[in-house]
Coordinates of C-alpha atoms in Angstrom, one line a residue:
M1 CA 36.0 -40.3 -69.5
K2 CA 36.1 -41.3 -65.8
L3 CA 35.6 -38.3 -63.5
S4 CA 37.3 -38.1 -60.0
L5 CA 35.3 -37.6 -56.8
R6 CA 36.4 -33.9 -56.6
M7 CA 35.2 -33.2 -60.1
K8 CA 31.9 -34.9 -59.3
L9 CA 31.4 -32.9 -56.2
I10 CA 32.3 -29.6 -58.0
L11 CA 29.8 -30.5 -60.8
I12 CA 27.1 -31.2 -58.2
G13 CA 27.7 -27.7 -56.8
A14 CA 28.0 -25.9 -60.1
I15 CA 24.7 -27.1 -61.4
P16 CA 22.6 -25.2 -58.8
I17 CA 24.7 -22.1 -59.4
F18 CA 24.1 -22.3 -63.2
C19 CA 20.4 -22.8 -62.6
Y20 CA 20.3 -19.8 -60.3
A21 CA 22.0 -17.6 -62.8
V22 CA 19.7 -18.7 -65.7
S23 CA 16.6 -18.1 -63.5
S24 CA 17.9 -14.7 -62.6
I25 CA 18.5 -13.8 -66.2
V26 CA 15.0 -15.0 -67.1
L27 CA 13.6 -12.9 -64.3
L28 CA 15.4 -9.8 -65.6
G29 CA 13.8 -10.5 -69.0
Q30 CA 10.4 -10.8 -67.4
Q31 CA 11.1 -7.5 -65.6
R32 CA 11.9 -5.7 -68.8
D33 CA 8.7 -7.1 -70.4
M34 CA 6.8 -5.8 -67.4
Y35 CA 8.4 -2.4 -67.9
N36 CA 7.4 -2.3 -71.6
T37 CA 3.8 -3.4 -70.6
M38 CA 3.5 -0.7 -68.0
A39 CA 4.9 1.9 -70.5
R40 CA 2.3 0.8 -73.0
D41 CA -0.5 1.1 -70.5
I42 CA 0.6 4.6 -69.4
Y43 CA 1.0 5.6 -73.1
N44 CA -2.5 4.3 -73.9
I45 CA -4.0 6.2 -71.0
A46 CA -2.3 9.4 -72.0
T47 CA -3.3 8.9 -75.6
Q48 CA -7.0 8.4 -74.7
V49 CA -7.1 11.5 -72.4
N50 CA -5.3 13.7 -75.0
S51 CA -7.6 12.5 -77.7
F52 CA -10.8 13.2 -75.8
V53 CA -9.4 16.5 -74.6
L54 CA -8.4 17.6 -78.1
N55 CA -11.7 16.6 -79.5
G56 CA -13.5 18.4 -76.7
D57 CA -11.5 21.5 -77.3
R58 CA -12.2 21.3 -81.1
D59 CA -15.9 21.0 -80.4
M60 CA -15.8 23.9 -78.0
Y61 CA -14.3 26.2 -80.7
Q62 CA -16.7 25.0 -83.3
S63 CA -19.6 25.8 -80.9
Y64 CA -18.1 29.2 -80.2
S65 CA -17.6 29.8 -84.0
A66 CA -21.2 28.9 -84.6
Y67 CA -22.3 31.4 -82.0
L68 CA -20.2 34.2 -83.5
E69 CA -21.7 33.5 -87.0
L70 CA -25.2 33.8 -85.4
A71 CA -24.1 37.0 -83.6
S72 CA -22.9 38.7 -86.9
G73 CA -26.5 38.9 -88.1
Q74 CA -25.5 38.3 -91.8
L75 CA -26.8 34.7 -92.1
E76 CA -29.9 33.6 -94.0
Q77 CA -32.6 31.7 -92.3
A78 CA -31.2 28.3 -93.5
D79 CA -27.7 29.2 -92.4
R80 CA -29.0 30.4 -89.0
E81 CA -30.7 27.0 -88.5
R82 CA -27.5 25.2 -89.5
A83 CA -25.4 27.4 -87.2
K84 CA -27.9 26.9 -84.3
N85 CA -27.7 23.1 -84.8
D86 CA -23.9 23.2 -84.9
L87 CA -23.9 25.2 -81.7
V88 CA -26.0 22.6 -79.8
L89 CA -24.3 19.6 -81.4
N90 CA -20.8 20.7 -80.8
R91 CA -21.7 21.8 -77.2
D92 CA -23.0 18.3 -76.5
Q93 CA -20.0 16.6 -78.1
A94 CA -17.6 18.8 -76.2
I95 CA -19.2 18.0 -72.8
D96 CA -19.3 14.3 -73.8
N97 CA -15.6 14.2 -74.8
I98 CA -14.4 16.0 -71.6
E99 CA -16.6 13.6 -69.5
K100 CA -14.9 10.6 -71.2
A101 CA -11.5 12.1 -70.5
K102 CA -12.5 12.5 -66.8
L103 CA -13.7 8.9 -66.6
V104 CA -10.4 7.6 -68.1
M105 CA -8.4 9.6 -65.5
E106 CA -10.8 8.6 -62.7
D107 CA -10.3 4.8 -63.6
A108 CA -6.6 5.3 -63.5
N109 CA -6.8 7.3 -60.2
L110 CA -5.2 10.4 -61.8
L111 CA -7.7 13.1 -60.7
D112 CA -5.5 14.1 -57.9
L113 CA -2.6 15.1 -60.2
T114 CA -1.8 18.8 -60.2
Y115 CA -0.7 21.2 -63.0
P116 CA 2.7 22.6 -62.2
G117 CA 1.9 26.2 -63.3
S118 CA -1.4 26.8 -61.5
G119 CA -1.3 24.1 -58.8
K120 CA -4.8 23.0 -59.8
T121 CA -5.8 19.3 -59.7
A122 CA -7.3 17.5 -62.6
G123 CA -10.5 17.0 -60.7
S124 CA -10.9 20.7 -60.0
I125 CA -10.2 21.5 -63.6
F126 CA -13.0 19.2 -64.7
E127 CA -15.3 20.7 -62.1
Q128 CA -14.4 24.2 -63.5
F129 CA -15.3 23.1 -67.0
H130 CA -18.7 21.6 -65.9
V131 CA -19.6 24.8 -64.2
H132 CA -18.6 27.5 -66.7
F133 CA -18.9 26.0 -70.2
P134 CA -22.4 24.6 -69.7
R135 CA -23.5 28.0 -68.3
W136 CA -22.1 29.8 -71.3
S137 CA -23.6 27.4 -73.7
E138 CA -27.0 27.6 -72.0
R139 CA -26.9 31.5 -72.2
A140 CA -25.9 31.2 -75.8
V141 CA -28.7 28.9 -76.8
Q142 CA -31.3 30.9 -74.9
A143 CA -30.1 34.1 -76.7
V144 CA -30.3 32.4 -80.1
E145 CA -33.8 31.1 -79.5
A146 CA -34.9 34.5 -78.3
G147 CA -34.1 35.9 -81.7
G148 CA -32.7 39.3 -80.6
K149 CA -29.3 40.7 -80.8
L150 CA -26.7 38.2 -79.4
D151 CA -24.4 39.2 -76.5
V152 CA -20.7 39.3 -77.4
S153 CA -19.5 41.2 -74.3
D154 CA -16.4 40.3 -72.4
S155 CA -18.4 39.0 -69.4
F156 CA -20.4 36.7 -71.7
Q157 CA -17.2 35.4 -73.3
Q158 CA -15.4 35.0 -69.9
D159 CA -17.5 31.9 -69.1
F160 CA -16.4 30.3 -72.3
L161 CA -12.7 31.2 -71.8
T162 CA -12.8 30.1 -68.1
G163 CA -14.4 26.7 -69.1
R164 CA -11.9 26.1 -71.9
S165 CA -8.8 27.3 -70.0
G166 CA -8.4 24.0 -68.1
V167 CA -8.3 21.9 -71.3
D168 CA -4.7 22.8 -72.1
E169 CA -3.8 22.2 -68.4
I170 CA -5.2 18.7 -68.7
D171 CA -2.8 18.0 -71.6
G172 CA 0.0 19.3 -69.5
I173 CA -0.9 17.2 -66.5
I174 CA -1.1 14.0 -68.7
D175 CA 2.2 14.7 -70.4
A176 CA 4.0 15.5 -67.1
Y177 CA 2.5 12.4 -65.5
M178 CA 3.5 10.1 -68.3
E179 CA 7.1 11.5 -68.3
Q180 CA 7.4 11.2 -64.5
R181 CA 5.9 7.7 -64.4
M182 CA 8.2 6.5 -67.1
D183 CA 11.2 7.9 -65.3
E184 CA 10.2 6.3 -62.1
I185 CA 9.6 2.9 -63.7
K186 CA 12.9 3.1 -65.6
E187 CA 14.8 4.1 -62.4
S188 CA 13.1 1.3 -60.4
M189 CA 14.0 -1.3 -63.1
E190 CA 17.6 -0.1 -63.4
S191 CA 17.9 -0.3 -59.6
S192 CA 16.3 -3.7 -59.5
Q193 CA 18.6 -5.0 -62.3
L194 CA 21.7 -3.6 -60.5
L195 CA 20.5 -5.3 -57.2
L196 CA 19.8 -8.6 -59.0
Y197 CA 23.2 -8.6 -60.8
T198 CA 24.9 -7.9 -57.4
A199 CA 22.9 -10.7 -55.8
I200 CA 23.9 -13.1 -58.6
A201 CA 27.5 -12.2 -58.2
L202 CA 27.4 -12.5 -54.4
V203 CA 25.4 -15.7 -54.3
T204 CA 27.7 -17.2 -57.0
L205 CA 30.9 -16.3 -55.1
T206 CA 29.4 -17.5 -51.7
L207 CA 28.2 -20.8 -53.1
S208 CA 31.5 -21.3 -54.9
A209 CA 33.4 -20.7 -51.7
I210 CA 31.1 -23.0 -49.7
I211 CA 31.3 -25.7 -52.3
A212 CA 35.1 -25.5 -52.4
V213 CA 35.3 -25.8 -48.6
I214 CA 32.8 -28.7 -48.5
V215 CA 34.6 -30.5 -51.4
R216 CA 37.9 -30.0 -49.7
Q217 CA 36.6 -31.4 -46.4
I218 CA 34.9 -34.3 -47.9
A219 CA 37.9 -35.2 -50.1
R220 CA 40.3 -34.9 -47.2
T221 CA 38.1 -37.2 -45.0
I222 CA 37.6 -39.8 -47.8
R223 CA 41.4 -39.8 -48.4
S224 CA 42.0 -40.4 -44.7
V225 CA 39.4 -43.2 -44.6
V226 CA 40.9 -44.9 -47.7
R227 CA 44.4 -44.7 -46.2
K228 CA 43.3 -46.2 -42.9
T229 CA 41.3 -49.0 -44.4
A230 CA 44.2 -49.9 -46.7
Q231 CA 46.5 -50.2 -43.6
V232 CA 43.9 -52.3 -41.9
G233 CA 43.6 -54.5 -45.0
A234 CA 47.4 -54.9 -44.9
G235 CA 47.2 -56.0 -41.2
D236 CA 48.5 -52.7 -39.8
L237 CA 46.3 -51.6 -36.8
T238 CA 48.6 -48.8 -35.6
A239 CA 46.8 -46.0 -37.4
S240 CA 46.2 -43.0 -35.1
A241 CA 42.7 -41.5 -34.6
E242 CA 41.8 -38.0 -35.6
L243 CA 42.0 -35.3 -33.0
K244 CA 38.8 -33.7 -34.0
Y245 CA 35.7 -34.9 -35.9
G246 CA 33.0 -33.0 -37.7
T247 CA 29.4 -33.0 -36.6
D248 CA 28.0 -34.1 -40.0
E249 CA 27.7 -37.5 -41.6
I250 CA 31.3 -37.3 -43.0
G251 CA 32.6 -36.7 -39.5
Q252 CA 30.6 -39.7 -38.2
I253 CA 32.1 -41.9 -40.9
S254 CA 35.6 -40.9 -39.9
R255 CA 34.8 -41.4 -36.2
S256 CA 33.2 -44.9 -37.0
V257 CA 36.3 -45.9 -39.0
D258 CA 38.7 -44.9 -36.1
Q259 CA 36.4 -46.7 -33.6
M260 CA 36.4 -49.8 -35.8
I261 CA 40.3 -49.8 -36.0
Q262 CA 40.5 -49.3 -32.2
S263 CA 38.1 -52.2 -31.6
M264 CA 40.0 -54.5 -33.9
N265 CA 43.3 -53.5 -32.3
A266 CA 41.8 -54.3 -28.8
L267 CA 40.4 -57.6 -30.1
I268 CA 43.7 -58.7 -31.6
A269 CA 45.6 -57.6 -28.5
G270 CA 43.1 -59.5 -26.3
I271 CA 43.5 -62.6 -28.4
V272 CA 47.3 -62.5 -28.1
S273 CA 47.2 -61.9 -24.4
G274 CA 44.6 -64.7 -24.0
T275 CA 46.8 -67.2 -25.9
R276 CA 49.7 -66.4 -23.6
E277 CA 47.6 -67.0 -20.5
V278 CA 46.2 -70.2 -22.1
S279 CA 49.8 -71.5 -22.6
Q280 CA 50.7 -70.7 -19.0
S281 CA 47.6 -72.3 -17.7
S282 CA 48.2 -75.4 -19.8
S283 CA 51.7 -75.7 -18.2
M284 CA 50.2 -75.4 -14.8
L285 CA 47.7 -78.1 -15.5
L286 CA 50.4 -80.5 -16.7
S287 CA 52.5 -79.8 -13.5
A288 CA 49.4 -80.2 -11.3
A289 CA 48.4 -83.5 -13.0
S290 CA 51.9 -84.9 -12.4
E291 CA 51.8 -84.0 -8.7
S292 CA 48.3 -85.3 -8.4
S293 CA 49.4 -88.7 -9.8
T294 CA 52.3 -88.9 -7.2
A295 CA 49.9 -88.0 -4.4
A296 CA 47.4 -90.6 -5.6
Q297 CA 50.1 -93.3 -5.4
H298 CA 51.0 -92.2 -1.9
V299 CA 47.4 -92.3 -0.9
A300 CA 47.1 -95.9 -2.2
A301 CA 50.1 -97.0 -0.1
N302 CA 48.6 -95.4 3.0
V303 CA 45.3 -97.1 2.4
Q304 CA 47.0 -100.5 2.4
E305 CA 48.6 -99.5 5.7
V306 CA 45.2 -98.5 7.1
A307 CA 43.8 -101.9 6.1
S308 CA 46.6 -103.7 7.9
G309 CA 46.4 -101.5 11.0
S310 CA 42.6 -101.7 11.7
E311 CA 43.4 -103.7 14.9
T312 CA 44.3 -100.5 16.6
Q313 CA 40.6 -99.6 16.7
A314 CA 40.1 -101.9 19.7
R315 CA 41.3 -99.5 22.3
G316 CA 38.9 -96.8 21.1
A317 CA 36.1 -99.4 21.1
D318 CA 36.9 -100.3 24.8
E319 CA 36.6 -96.7 25.8
A320 CA 33.4 -96.3 23.8
S321 CA 32.0 -99.4 25.6
R322 CA 32.6 -97.9 29.0
A323 CA 31.1 -94.6 27.8
M324 CA 28.0 -96.4 26.6
E325 CA 27.6 -98.1 30.0
E326 CA 27.8 -94.8 31.7
M327 CA 25.3 -93.3 29.2
A328 CA 22.9 -96.2 29.9
V329 CA 22.9 -95.4 33.6
G330 CA 22.2 -91.7 32.8
I331 CA 19.4 -92.6 30.3
S332 CA 17.8 -94.8 33.1
R333 CA 17.8 -91.8 35.4
I334 CA 16.4 -89.6 32.7
A335 CA 13.5 -92.1 32.2
T336 CA 12.8 -92.0 35.9
N337 CA 12.7 -88.2 36.0
T338 CA 10.6 -88.1 32.9
S339 CA 8.0 -90.4 34.6
V340 CA 7.9 -88.0 37.6
L341 CA 7.5 -85.0 35.3
A342 CA 4.7 -86.8 33.4
D343 CA 2.8 -87.3 36.7
H344 CA 3.2 -83.7 37.7
S345 CA 2.0 -82.5 34.3
V346 CA -1.1 -84.6 34.6
T347 CA -1.8 -83.1 38.0
T348 CA -1.2 -79.5 36.6
S349 CA -3.5 -80.2 33.7
I350 CA -6.3 -81.3 36.1
Q351 CA -5.8 -78.1 38.2
S352 CA -5.8 -75.9 35.1
Q353 CA -9.1 -77.4 34.1
E354 CA -10.6 -76.7 37.5
G355 CA -9.3 -73.1 37.3
Q356 CA -10.9 -72.8 33.8
Q357 CA -14.2 -73.9 35.2
A358 CA -14.0 -71.4 38.0
L359 CA -13.3 -68.6 35.5
E360 CA -16.3 -69.7 33.4
R361 CA -18.5 -69.4 36.5
L362 CA -16.9 -65.9 37.2
V363 CA -17.8 -64.9 33.6
E364 CA -21.4 -66.0 34.1
Q365 CA -21.5 -63.9 37.3
M366 CA -20.0 -60.9 35.4
N367 CA -22.6 -61.2 32.8
G368 CA -25.4 -61.3 35.4
I369 CA -23.9 -58.2 37.1
S370 CA -23.8 -56.4 33.7
A371 CA -27.5 -57.3 33.1
T372 CA -28.4 -56.0 36.6
I373 CA -26.5 -52.8 36.0
G374 CA -28.2 -52.3 32.7
T375 CA -31.7 -52.8 34.3
L376 CA -30.7 -50.3 37.1
S377 CA -29.5 -47.8 34.4
G378 CA -32.9 -48.0 32.7
I379 CA -34.7 -47.4 36.1
I380 CA -32.5 -44.4 36.8
G381 CA -33.2 -43.1 33.3
S382 CA -37.0 -43.4 34.0
L383 CA -36.5 -41.6 37.3
E384 CA -34.7 -38.8 35.5
N385 CA -37.6 -38.5 33.0
R386 CA -40.1 -38.3 35.8
S387 CA -38.1 -35.7 37.7
R388 CA -38.1 -33.7 34.6
Q389 CA -41.9 -34.0 34.4
I390 CA -42.2 -33.0 38.1
G391 CA -40.0 -29.9 37.3
E392 CA -42.4 -28.9 34.5
I393 CA -45.3 -29.2 36.9
V394 CA -43.6 -27.1 39.5
E395 CA -42.9 -24.5 36.8
N396 CA -46.6 -24.4 36.0
I397 CA -47.4 -24.0 39.7
T398 CA -44.9 -21.1 39.9
A399 CA -46.5 -19.5 36.9
F400 CA -50.0 -19.9 38.5
A401 CA -48.7 -18.4 41.8
S402 CA -47.2 -15.5 39.9
Q403 CA -50.5 -14.8 38.0
T404 CA -52.4 -15.2 41.3
N405 CA -50.1 -12.6 42.9
I406 CA -50.7 -10.2 40.0
L407 CA -54.4 -10.7 40.3
S408 CA -54.3 -10.0 44.1
L409 CA -52.4 -6.8 43.4
N410 CA -55.0 -5.8 40.9
A411 CA -57.8 -6.7 43.5
S412 CA -56.0 -4.6 46.1
I413 CA -55.8 -1.6 43.7
E414 CA -59.5 -1.9 42.9
A415 CA -60.4 -2.3 46.6
A416 CA -58.4 0.9 47.4
R417 CA -60.4 2.7 44.7
A418 CA -63.7 1.4 46.2
G419 CA -62.9 3.0 49.6
E420 CA -64.7 1.7 52.7
Q421 CA -66.8 -0.7 50.6
G422 CA -63.8 -2.5 49.3
R423 CA -61.9 -2.8 52.5
G424 CA -63.0 -6.4 53.2
F425 CA -62.1 -7.3 49.6
A426 CA -58.7 -5.8 50.2
V427 CA -58.1 -8.1 53.2
V428 CA -59.1 -11.1 51.1
A429 CA -56.7 -9.9 48.3
G430 CA -53.9 -9.6 50.8
E431 CA -54.4 -13.1 52.0
I432 CA -54.5 -14.4 48.5
R433 CA -51.2 -12.5 47.8
K434 CA -49.6 -14.2 50.9
L435 CA -50.8 -17.6 49.7
A436 CA -49.4 -16.9 46.3
A437 CA -46.1 -15.8 47.7
N438 CA -45.9 -18.9 49.9
S439 CA -46.8 -21.1 46.9
M440 CA -44.0 -19.5 44.9
E441 CA -41.5 -20.0 47.7
S442 CA -42.6 -23.7 48.0
A443 CA -42.5 -24.1 44.3
E444 CA -39.0 -22.7 44.2
G445 CA -37.9 -25.0 47.0
I446 CA -39.4 -28.0 45.2
N447 CA -37.7 -26.9 42.0
E448 CA -34.3 -26.7 43.8
L449 CA -34.8 -30.1 45.3
I450 CA -35.8 -31.5 41.9
G451 CA -32.7 -29.9 40.3
L452 CA -30.5 -31.5 42.9
T453 CA -32.3 -34.8 42.5
R454 CA -31.8 -34.6 38.7
D455 CA -28.1 -33.8 39.1
E456 CA -27.7 -36.8 41.5
I457 CA -29.7 -39.0 39.2
G458 CA -27.5 -37.9 36.3
Q459 CA -24.3 -38.6 38.2
A460 CA -25.7 -42.0 39.2
S461 CA -26.6 -42.7 35.6
R462 CA -23.0 -41.7 34.5
Y463 CA -21.5 -43.9 37.3
M464 CA -23.8 -46.8 36.3
G465 CA -22.7 -46.3 32.6
E466 CA -19.0 -46.3 33.7
S467 CA -19.6 -49.4 35.9
Q468 CA -21.3 -51.1 33.0
R469 CA -18.3 -50.3 30.7
E470 CA -15.9 -51.5 33.4
V471 CA -17.9 -54.7 33.9
A472 CA -17.8 -55.2 30.1
I473 CA -14.0 -54.6 30.0
G474 CA -13.6 -57.0 33.0
G475 CA -15.7 -59.6 31.2
E476 CA -13.5 -59.3 28.1
R477 CA -10.3 -59.7 30.2
V478 CA -11.8 -62.7 32.0
R479 CA -12.6 -64.2 28.6
D480 CA -9.0 -63.5 27.6
V481 CA -7.8 -65.3 30.7
V482 CA -10.1 -68.3 30.0
H483 CA -8.7 -68.4 26.5
N484 CA -5.1 -68.3 27.8
L485 CA -5.9 -71.1 30.3
D486 CA -7.3 -73.1 27.4
V487 CA -4.0 -72.7 25.6
I488 CA -2.0 -73.5 28.7
A489 CA -4.2 -76.6 29.4
S490 CA -3.7 -77.8 25.9
A491 CA 0.0 -77.2 26.1
I492 CA 0.3 -79.1 29.4
A493 CA -1.7 -82.0 28.0
G494 CA 0.6 -82.1 25.0
M495 CA 3.6 -81.9 27.3
A496 CA 2.4 -84.7 29.4
E497 CA 2.0 -86.9 26.3
Q498 CA 5.5 -86.0 25.1
L499 CA 7.0 -86.7 28.5
Q500 CA 5.3 -90.1 28.5
E501 CA 6.7 -90.7 25.0
N502 CA 10.2 -89.5 26.1
S503 CA 10.0 -91.9 29.1
A504 CA 9.3 -94.8 26.8
I505 CA 12.0 -93.7 24.3
A506 CA 14.5 -93.3 27.2
Q507 CA 13.8 -96.9 28.3
Q508 CA 14.3 -98.1 24.7
M509 CA 17.6 -96.1 24.4
S510 CA 18.8 -97.7 27.6
A511 CA 18.3 -101.2 26.1
S512 CA 19.9 -100.1 22.9
S513 CA 22.9 -98.7 24.6
E514 CA 23.6 -102.0 26.2
Q515 CA 23.5 -103.6 22.8
V516 CA 25.8 -100.9 21.4
S517 CA 28.2 -101.4 24.3
A518 CA 28.5 -105.1 23.3
S519 CA 29.2 -104.2 19.7
M520 CA 31.8 -101.6 20.6
D521 CA 33.8 -104.2 22.4
Q522 CA 34.3 -106.1 19.2
T523 CA 35.5 -103.0 17.2
A524 CA 37.7 -101.6 19.9
H525 CA 40.9 -103.3 18.9
T526 CA 40.5 -102.5 15.1
A527 CA 39.6 -98.9 15.7
S528 CA 42.7 -98.2 17.8
Q529 CA 45.0 -99.4 15.0
N530 CA 43.3 -97.6 12.1
L531 CA 43.5 -94.2 13.9
Q532 CA 47.1 -93.4 13.0
K533 CA 46.8 -94.5 9.4
A534 CA 43.7 -92.5 9.0
E535 CA 45.6 -89.3 9.9
T536 CA 48.2 -90.1 7.2
V537 CA 45.4 -90.6 4.6
A538 CA 43.8 -87.3 5.6
A539 CA 47.0 -85.4 5.1
A540 CA 47.6 -86.9 1.7
T541 CA 44.0 -86.2 0.8
E542 CA 44.4 -82.5 1.8
E543 CA 47.4 -82.3 -0.5
Q544 CA 45.5 -83.8 -3.3
L545 CA 42.6 -81.4 -2.7
A546 CA 44.9 -78.4 -2.9
L547 CA 46.3 -79.6 -6.2
M548 CA 42.7 -80.1 -7.5
D549 CA 41.9 -76.6 -6.4
N550 CA 44.8 -75.3 -8.5
I551 CA 43.6 -77.3 -11.5
N552 CA 40.1 -76.0 -11.0
A553 CA 41.3 -72.4 -10.8
A554 CA 43.3 -72.9 -14.0
A555 CA 40.3 -74.4 -15.7
L556 CA 38.1 -71.5 -14.6
R557 CA 40.6 -69.0 -15.9
L558 CA 40.7 -70.8 -19.2
D559 CA 36.9 -70.6 -19.3
E560 CA 36.9 -66.9 -18.6
I561 CA 39.4 -66.3 -21.4
V562 CA 37.3 -68.3 -23.8
T563 CA 34.2 -66.3 -22.8
E564 CA 36.1 -63.0 -23.3
L565 CA 37.3 -64.1 -26.7
N566 CA 33.7 -65.1 -27.7
G567 CA 32.4 -61.8 -26.5
S568 CA 35.1 -59.9 -28.4
T569 CA 34.5 -61.7 -31.7
A570 CA 30.7 -61.8 -31.4
K571 CA 30.4 -58.1 -32.7
F572 CA 32.0 -59.1 -36.1
K573 CA 30.4 -60.9 -39.1
V574 CA 32.5 -63.2 -41.2
K575 CA 31.9 -65.3 -44.3
V576 CA 32.0 -69.0 -43.9

């Protein structure tokens, strides 16, 4: 059975929905199995704890019963030993069973569970047992071994009852925990199942709606494409484009089909329009060819008339002959003037060479001046160094005078201390102080003169440096002038040669003009007759050129149309 496209698309969407539903059902089964497994684990824990607690409780009662038998005092020696062994053995078994129950609950993290009646936790109940029951059993064993009357008072029995009282509460805690845990797991599983069933329903409905919309959209687009391609196959290119396209691949297919139809429509319309213009251009070419043939015949007739009327060129030749004679006279004058200019250019060249030599001598003098200024600058620098040395010597003299003055002052002070005996020494010290003061004044004067001299030498050195730079700049400018004169001299020499050549050429032209004048006399009559016919031929030629322009334009238009047609059809592939 052949399925339609809609059925195929629906089938493609239904398969994932079916797979999702099956996987969800399998998941629900796995969840139920997990519930059963957890229930078994909880039941096993409760069974183990209850078993150990019940065995421990039985052992405690048996131990207590053995103690009561021993306390009655009616047993024989053999029975007493048996009862004593039962007491110890049952005590150890009771402690061991309760410890095992505690380990099971500890592994399952159940020691924090509380008993509803007393509010005690399982851990505290076990601690209570390990405190009171071992204490009771130890007192009981000690009393039995002592051999006296055994204690059966209420205080002695209270340790046993207190240690055993938590055993029943452990059973209650385990039963309550098992029931509560099973209720929680069952409630969680039922809630999870309800949520999963709801999700299956919602996902199924959503996927069904999405698949229905997608199938409808795809089917509508494919029907539209099939309809348009059928119209194109029948030669109908008037199919209208869609107003809106989707953004997916189906929308791109619809857009591409509409663009293909529009391109084909534009191509066919261009071909039709091109054929019309080709037809019109062909008509224009035929008309232009006919007119060109007529114009060619007219040109042939005019050419014959030009051949027969060549005698009219004589008049123009006479006038040309007279003009050539006048031109010969002018050329002769030009030759004379050119000779004079050549002479003047030779004289100018000689003068430029002399000026160049004078500038070269000036350059040598500038170089000598620059060397002299350099030597003078070195001398001034040496003077500046010596003046600096003299200044240092004067500073030393000043220092010596200052020290001498200080020594004279010290001598005067010592002479004053000596009294009459040092008066002569005081006079000598005063003279020395005057000499020292005069030396200091002289040294200061020399120092000032040396400072002024150094300043003037420095200014002279700067001026000499500036003069040297100016001389160097002047030398460079003179060299530039020499170079320019070299260029001018070369140009003048070349100009003189060209003027001499022009003079020779002018003389040759004068001779040639005379020959041309003779030749023009012969063609004067023919040229005057051919002038009128040439005008007629020119007019006919212009008409023919205009017609040829029209033909060329028509041919260019045909070429453009052919190019456009080739460009339009190049985007399509066809079978040959």
